[in-house]
mmCIF file of C-alpha atoms in Angstrom:
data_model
loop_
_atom_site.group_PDB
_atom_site.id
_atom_site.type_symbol
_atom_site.label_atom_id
_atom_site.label_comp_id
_atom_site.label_asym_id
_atom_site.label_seq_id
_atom_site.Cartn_x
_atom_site.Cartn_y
_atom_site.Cartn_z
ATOM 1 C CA UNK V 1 17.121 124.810 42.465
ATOM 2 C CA UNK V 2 16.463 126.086 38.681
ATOM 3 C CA UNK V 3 19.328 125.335 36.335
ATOM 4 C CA UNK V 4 19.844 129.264 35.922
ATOM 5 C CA UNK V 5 20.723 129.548 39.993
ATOM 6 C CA UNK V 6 23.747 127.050 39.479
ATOM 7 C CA UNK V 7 27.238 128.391 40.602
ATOM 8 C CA UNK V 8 28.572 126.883 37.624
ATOM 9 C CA UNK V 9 28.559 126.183 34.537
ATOM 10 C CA UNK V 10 29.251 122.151 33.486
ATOM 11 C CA UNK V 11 31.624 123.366 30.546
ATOM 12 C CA UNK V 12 33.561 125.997 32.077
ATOM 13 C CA UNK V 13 33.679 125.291 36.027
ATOM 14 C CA UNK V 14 32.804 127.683 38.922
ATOM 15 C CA UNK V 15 31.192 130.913 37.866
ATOM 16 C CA UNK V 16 31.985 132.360 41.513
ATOM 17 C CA UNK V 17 35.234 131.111 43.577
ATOM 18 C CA UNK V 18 34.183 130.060 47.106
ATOM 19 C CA UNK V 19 36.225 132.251 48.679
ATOM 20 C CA UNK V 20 34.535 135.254 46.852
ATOM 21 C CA UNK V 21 31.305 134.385 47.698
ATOM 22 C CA UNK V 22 32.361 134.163 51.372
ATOM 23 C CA UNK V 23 34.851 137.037 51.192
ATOM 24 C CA UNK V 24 37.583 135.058 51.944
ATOM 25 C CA UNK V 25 36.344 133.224 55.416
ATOM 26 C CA UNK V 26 36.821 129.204 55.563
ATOM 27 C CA UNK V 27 34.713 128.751 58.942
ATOM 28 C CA UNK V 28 31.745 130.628 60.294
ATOM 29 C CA UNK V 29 32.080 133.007 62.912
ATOM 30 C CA UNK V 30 30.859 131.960 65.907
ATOM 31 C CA UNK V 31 27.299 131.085 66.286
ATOM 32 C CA UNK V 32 26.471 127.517 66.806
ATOM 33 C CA UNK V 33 28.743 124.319 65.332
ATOM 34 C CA UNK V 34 26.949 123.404 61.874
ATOM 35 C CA UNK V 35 27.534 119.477 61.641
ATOM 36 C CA UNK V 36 26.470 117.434 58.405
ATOM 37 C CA UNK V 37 23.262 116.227 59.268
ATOM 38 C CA UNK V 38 22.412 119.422 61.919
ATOM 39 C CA UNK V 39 18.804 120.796 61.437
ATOM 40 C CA UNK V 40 18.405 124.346 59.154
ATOM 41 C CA UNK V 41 15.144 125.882 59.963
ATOM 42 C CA UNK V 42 13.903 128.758 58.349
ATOM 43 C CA UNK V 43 12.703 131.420 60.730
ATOM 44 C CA UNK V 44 11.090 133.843 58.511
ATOM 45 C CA UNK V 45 8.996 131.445 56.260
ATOM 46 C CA UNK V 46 8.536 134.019 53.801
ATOM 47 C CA UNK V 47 10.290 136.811 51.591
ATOM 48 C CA UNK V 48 10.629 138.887 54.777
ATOM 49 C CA UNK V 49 13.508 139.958 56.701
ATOM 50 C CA UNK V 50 16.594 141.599 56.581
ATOM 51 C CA UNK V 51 18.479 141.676 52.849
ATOM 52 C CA UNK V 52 20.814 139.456 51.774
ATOM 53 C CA UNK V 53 23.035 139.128 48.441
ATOM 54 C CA UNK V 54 22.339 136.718 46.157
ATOM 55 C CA UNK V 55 24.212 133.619 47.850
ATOM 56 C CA UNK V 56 22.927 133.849 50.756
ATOM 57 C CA UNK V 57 19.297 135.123 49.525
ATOM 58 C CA UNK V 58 19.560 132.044 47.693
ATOM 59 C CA UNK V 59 20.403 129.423 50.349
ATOM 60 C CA UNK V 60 17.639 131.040 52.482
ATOM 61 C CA UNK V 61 14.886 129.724 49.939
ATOM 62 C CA UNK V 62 16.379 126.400 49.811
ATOM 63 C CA UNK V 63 15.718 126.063 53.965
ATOM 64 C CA UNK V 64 12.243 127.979 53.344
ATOM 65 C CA UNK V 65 10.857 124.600 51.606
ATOM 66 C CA UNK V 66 11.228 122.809 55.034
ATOM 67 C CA UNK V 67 13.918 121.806 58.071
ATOM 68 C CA UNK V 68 16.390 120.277 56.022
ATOM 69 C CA UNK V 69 20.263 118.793 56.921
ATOM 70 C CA UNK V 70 23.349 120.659 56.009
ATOM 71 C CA UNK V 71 24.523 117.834 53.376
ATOM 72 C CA UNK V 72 21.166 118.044 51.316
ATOM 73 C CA UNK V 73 21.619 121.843 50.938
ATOM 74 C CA UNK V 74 24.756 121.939 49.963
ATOM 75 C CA UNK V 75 23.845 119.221 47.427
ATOM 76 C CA UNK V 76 21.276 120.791 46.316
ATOM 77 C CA UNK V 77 23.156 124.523 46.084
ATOM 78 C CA UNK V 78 25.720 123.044 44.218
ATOM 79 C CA UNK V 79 27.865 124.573 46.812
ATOM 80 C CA UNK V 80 31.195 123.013 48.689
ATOM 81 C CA UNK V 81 30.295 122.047 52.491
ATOM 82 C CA UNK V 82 32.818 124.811 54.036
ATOM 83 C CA UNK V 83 30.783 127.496 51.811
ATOM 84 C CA UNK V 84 27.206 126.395 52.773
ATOM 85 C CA UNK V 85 28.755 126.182 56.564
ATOM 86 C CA UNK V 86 30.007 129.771 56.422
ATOM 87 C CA UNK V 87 26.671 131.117 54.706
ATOM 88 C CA UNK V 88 24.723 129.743 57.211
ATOM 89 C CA UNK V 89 26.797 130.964 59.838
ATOM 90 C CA UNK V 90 26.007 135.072 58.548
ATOM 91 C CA UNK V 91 21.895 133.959 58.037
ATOM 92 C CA UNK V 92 22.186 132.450 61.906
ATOM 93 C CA UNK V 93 23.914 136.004 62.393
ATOM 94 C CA UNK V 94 21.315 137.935 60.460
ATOM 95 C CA UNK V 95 18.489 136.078 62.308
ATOM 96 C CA UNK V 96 16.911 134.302 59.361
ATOM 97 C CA UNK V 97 17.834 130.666 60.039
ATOM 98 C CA UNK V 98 18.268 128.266 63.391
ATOM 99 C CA UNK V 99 20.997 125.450 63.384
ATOM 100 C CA UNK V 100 19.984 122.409 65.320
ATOM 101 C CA UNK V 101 22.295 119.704 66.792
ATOM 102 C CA UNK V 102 22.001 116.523 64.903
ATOM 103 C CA UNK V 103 19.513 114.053 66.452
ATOM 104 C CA UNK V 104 21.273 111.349 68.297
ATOM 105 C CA UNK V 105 20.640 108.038 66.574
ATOM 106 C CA UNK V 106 19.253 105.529 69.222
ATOM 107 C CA UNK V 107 20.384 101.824 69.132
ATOM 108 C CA UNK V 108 18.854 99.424 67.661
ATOM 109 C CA UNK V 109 18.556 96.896 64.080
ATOM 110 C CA UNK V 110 20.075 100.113 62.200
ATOM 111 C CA UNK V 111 23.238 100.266 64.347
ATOM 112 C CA UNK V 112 24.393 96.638 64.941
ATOM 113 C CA UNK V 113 27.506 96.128 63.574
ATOM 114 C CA UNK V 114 26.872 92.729 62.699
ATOM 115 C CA UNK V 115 23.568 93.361 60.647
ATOM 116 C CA UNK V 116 26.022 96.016 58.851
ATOM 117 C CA UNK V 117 28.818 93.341 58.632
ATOM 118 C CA UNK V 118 26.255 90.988 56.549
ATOM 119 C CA UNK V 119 24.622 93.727 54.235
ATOM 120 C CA UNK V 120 28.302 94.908 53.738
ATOM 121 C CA UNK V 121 28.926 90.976 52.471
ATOM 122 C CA UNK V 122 25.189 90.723 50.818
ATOM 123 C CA UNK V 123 26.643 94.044 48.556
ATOM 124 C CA UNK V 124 30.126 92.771 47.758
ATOM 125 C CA UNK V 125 28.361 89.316 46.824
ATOM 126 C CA UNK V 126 26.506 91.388 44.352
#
């Protein structure tokens, strides 16, 4: 995102209060449950559809660059995680974006907990 679409400003703090910019909601309504790593997929790849104010307008072109998980966007929107959730709650509303489930991670070398008990003790070595 440019450095003139922040939400903020590093001297000053938070241009916009969360709760403005979702007029006052803390969860999205209904739709499907938006986990950390769940899917965003943009379903109008370009400037078309319905409109959308500036938050949301501007979320929309961060999942327009490719399927990307809820964490990265709110990273990279400089956004909390309850505002990006209820933002993308009103664009699954409006149409504009599908919400995948997470994929399930499978077992294997990534997910034994005793290759993760000696990298944990490689790190604290360090």
């Amino acid at each position: 995102m440019a450095d003139d679409d922040h939400w903020y400003e590093d001297e000053t703090g938070p241009m916009v209060r969360p709760y403005a910019v979702t007029h006052g909601r803390t969860r999205p309504s209904g739709g499907p449950a938006i986990d950390l790593m769940s899917q965003v997929t943009a379903l109008w790849p370009d400037d078309g559809g319905p409109a959308l104010d500036h938050a949301r307008s501007s979320l929309l072109d961060l999942v327009r660059r490719g399927p990307r998980p809820v964490v990265e966007l709110a990273a990279d929107a400089d956004l909390p995680l309850t505002v990006v959730r209820v933002l993308l709650g009103d664009l699954v509303a409006a149409g504009v974006v599908r919400v995948d489930e997470p994929r399930p991670v499978v077992a294997g070398p990534a997910t034994d907990p005793e290759l993760l008990r000696e990298i944990a003790d490689r790190l604290r070595e360090l």
